[in-house]
Amino acid sequence: MQRITIADIAREAGVSTGAVSYALNGRPGVSRATRDRILAIAEELGWEPSPAARSLTGASTQTIGLVLARHPSTLGVESFYMQFIAGIESELAPRSFALLLQVVPDIEAELRTYRRWRAARRVDGVVVVDPRHDDPRVALLGEPDALPAVVVGDPALAGGLTNVWTDDAAAVRESVRYLYSAGHRRIARVSGLPELGHTFIRDVAFAEEMTRVGLEGEIAGTDYTTGSGASATRRLLTSHEPPSAIVFDNDVMALAAMGVAAELGLRVPDDLSIIAWDDSPLCQATFPALSALSHDVTGFGAHVARRLFERIAGERGGSHLDSTPTLRPRGTTRARLV
Amino acid sequence: MQRITIADIAREAGVSTGAVSYALNGRPGVSRATRDRILAIAEELGWEPSPAARSLTGASTQTIGLVLARHPSTLGVESFYMQFIAGIESELAPRSFALLLQVVPDIEAELRTYRRWRAARRVDGVVVVDPRHDDPRVALLGEPDALPAVVVGDPALAGGLTNVWTDDAAAVRESVRYLYSAGHRRIARVSGLPELGHTFIRDVAFAEEMTRVGLEGEIAGTDYTTGSGASATRRLLTSHEPPSAIVFDNDVMALAAMGVAAELGLRVPDDLSIIAWDDSPLCQATFPALSALSHDVTGFGAHVARRLFERIAGERGGSHLDSTPTLRPRGTTRARLV
């Protein structure tokens, strides 16, 4: 197989070799349309950077890294990560980049992975998910000469690193206001892993908005699994003052809650309103269909990847709002007579 | 950060440097217990192979590759891949390996990826999923000097390459026999992507077993998504002779079928029995809980990774049955008076 050169791509695209070089290295200097055309031709011809050149010059590894510090048993249940990864991948393929994925048991192992990847020049940059308060990963990646990184999460958690976020607090407030307007006075929230920063942000927004409308609301923590979501729901619904509406931190727990309600003989939405988060296709597969705080998870992943390429190309970082999840009322919520 | 050497690991483990070398390179010569202990110590100390040594000698890239030729929209819905990847990862982390993941639109792009990875020495070996009949990937990876590979699928699809498989045909036959014994005489199957080899194998097993018990059964093809599963179910249930039982090729389509049945006013399992495939935690979150053909998807992924490490270490390939999915009857199936 003959090696494809930058000159081959330039000839095919009808541009200079310089323009090809800019485009392949993700640097400014060519228009977006030209860059996309060059990348498409490079992909078509099967171009790859010379490994020799790469190791000698410290040039691109054509790889970005993602570490998930989650237990395998909690990873497979939610569709969030696979959709998010699919979004990242949609930006990698046209650049002939691939994703180096590592699943580790805890944050310490994640830190070791970043150190190892940096020392061995395995990736050009990393995507950091599930940031926490005082996150040691943010501290490590904030050091001089650290790997270029994009934090997926709120600016308050990113410690000045480039971050892409969804406005979860606004979404929680919207869901509380919606349920309040519909006549609900006992509203609960079933949240995700308590150590994650965005869980805390959503918890605070929920408590504040409930106070604002003059209510007190209960929050039950989980590990995002269907089992923990079902347990939390059962506990809430069999308590002394059961809620008439519950807002969940993902979709599979909301689905499990529909099962628990049916098991307890409660009708959804007449006896219990349910709002899911993330709005995967599952939400439209249930009957009644799940009302959900909806955002484009695949598009979110793609956005994160584009910001990481900007960082890798040397552009200054920043804080980028991807979207505010919006409430899509479907069959599991209904107005309630006060 | 001082580089950790093989001597450091040997001292810590109380073994020879030779034993450490065998263990780190995945070669025979140390017991499994010793190898696991050495790998744990290497991980603990933060050992990594020298990149210089690696590029000079063509030694391990500490990476295995997985290409998914699926559209992003179909990837995020099923939990199968994330659970399977979590299983692979459970075998990688203790060896300081990572997974290079690439999502591509089609088989041709997958072939280009393998060629590029091989030329650029990006991975030590690859896991090939969703094999088809006369699969060009199997042909490519069967060439001399090809990347070590493990095919995830039936021996009939692996073209002599190392493969790890689940006996899907036996599982389909069991589900048909179970439903027949329960009194069902109109049984349908909602299958996955028709171009995949295992879809064909399941289709044939279904048709043969139905013929054996003296029935004719309908098969409706889908793309595995909840939307296509719901459409196929609606078509079957509103036909002239609707089935009283449907066997699905994954779990999210079975879940969508419960929604369609409820929408049509059919009771599950009184009017319609439903059997899912893969048995993710979703199956126990619905009410009634979904009967399913169950296998350990995470364990399957781990098994595949171990076989790939054997291949990379130069061991001979072979065909390895991982498991036969077994029927777990839950709330969506019930005996029916003939």
Coordinates of N, CA, C and O in Angstrom, one line a residue, chain A residues 3 48-60 121, chain B residues 55 119-121:
Chain A
R3 N 2.0 5.0 0.5 CA 1.6 6.0 1.5 C 1.1 7.2 0.8 O 1.6 7.7 -0.2
E48 N -2.8 8.9 6.4 CA -2.5 8.8 7.8 C -1.1 9.5 8.0 O -0.3 9.4 7.2
P49 N -0.9 10.1 9.2 CA 0.3 10.8 9.4 C 1.4 9.7 9.6 O 1.2 8.6 10.0
S50 N 2.6 10.0 9.1 CA 3.7 9.0 9.2 C 4.0 8.8 10.6 O 4.3 9.7 11.4
P51 N 4.1 7.5 11.1 CA 4.4 7.2 12.5 C 5.8 7.7 12.8 O 6.0 8.2 13.9
A52 N 6.7 7.6 11.9 CA 8.1 8.0 12.1 C 8.1 9.5 12.4 O 8.7 9.9 13.5
A53 N 7.5 10.2 11.5 CA 7.5 11.7 11.7 C 6.8 12.0 13.1 O 7.3 12.9 13.8
R54 N 5.8 11.3 13.4 CA 5.1 11.6 14.6 C 5.9 11.4 15.8 O 6.0 12.3 16.7
S55 N 6.7 10.3 15.9 CA 7.4 10.0 17.1 C 8.7 10.9 17.2 O 9.1 11.2 18.3
L56 N 9.2 11.3 16.0 CA 10.4 12.2 16.0 C 10.0 13.6 16.4 O 10.8 14.3 17.1
T57 N 8.9 14.1 16.0 CA 8.6 15.5 16.2 C 7.6 15.8 17.4 O 7.4 16.9 17.7
G58 N 7.1 14.7 18.0 CA 6.1 15.0 19.0 C 4.8 15.5 18.4 O 4.0 16.2 19.1
A59 N 4.6 15.2 17.1 CA 3.4 15.7 16.5 C 2.2 14.8 17.0 O 2.3 14.0 17.8
S60 N 1.0 15.1 16.3 CA -0.2 14.5 16.8 C -0.2 13.0 16.9 O 0.4 12.3 16.1
R121 N 3.0 9.9 25.8 CA 2.5 10.6 24.6 C 1.4 9.8 23.9 O 1.5 9.5 22.7
Chain B
S55 N 8.7 2.0 20.3 CA 8.7 2.4 18.9 C 9.9 1.7 18.2 O 9.9 1.4 17.0
A119 N -0.8 -0.2 9.6 CA 0.4 0.5 9.1 C 1.0 1.4 10.1 O 2.2 1.5 10.2
A120 N 0.2 2.0 10.9 CA 0.7 3.0 11.9 C 1.0 2.3 13.3 O 1.4 3.0 14.2
R121 N 0.9 1.0 13.3 CA 1.1 0.3 14.6 C 0.4 0.9 15.8 O 1.0 1.2 16.8

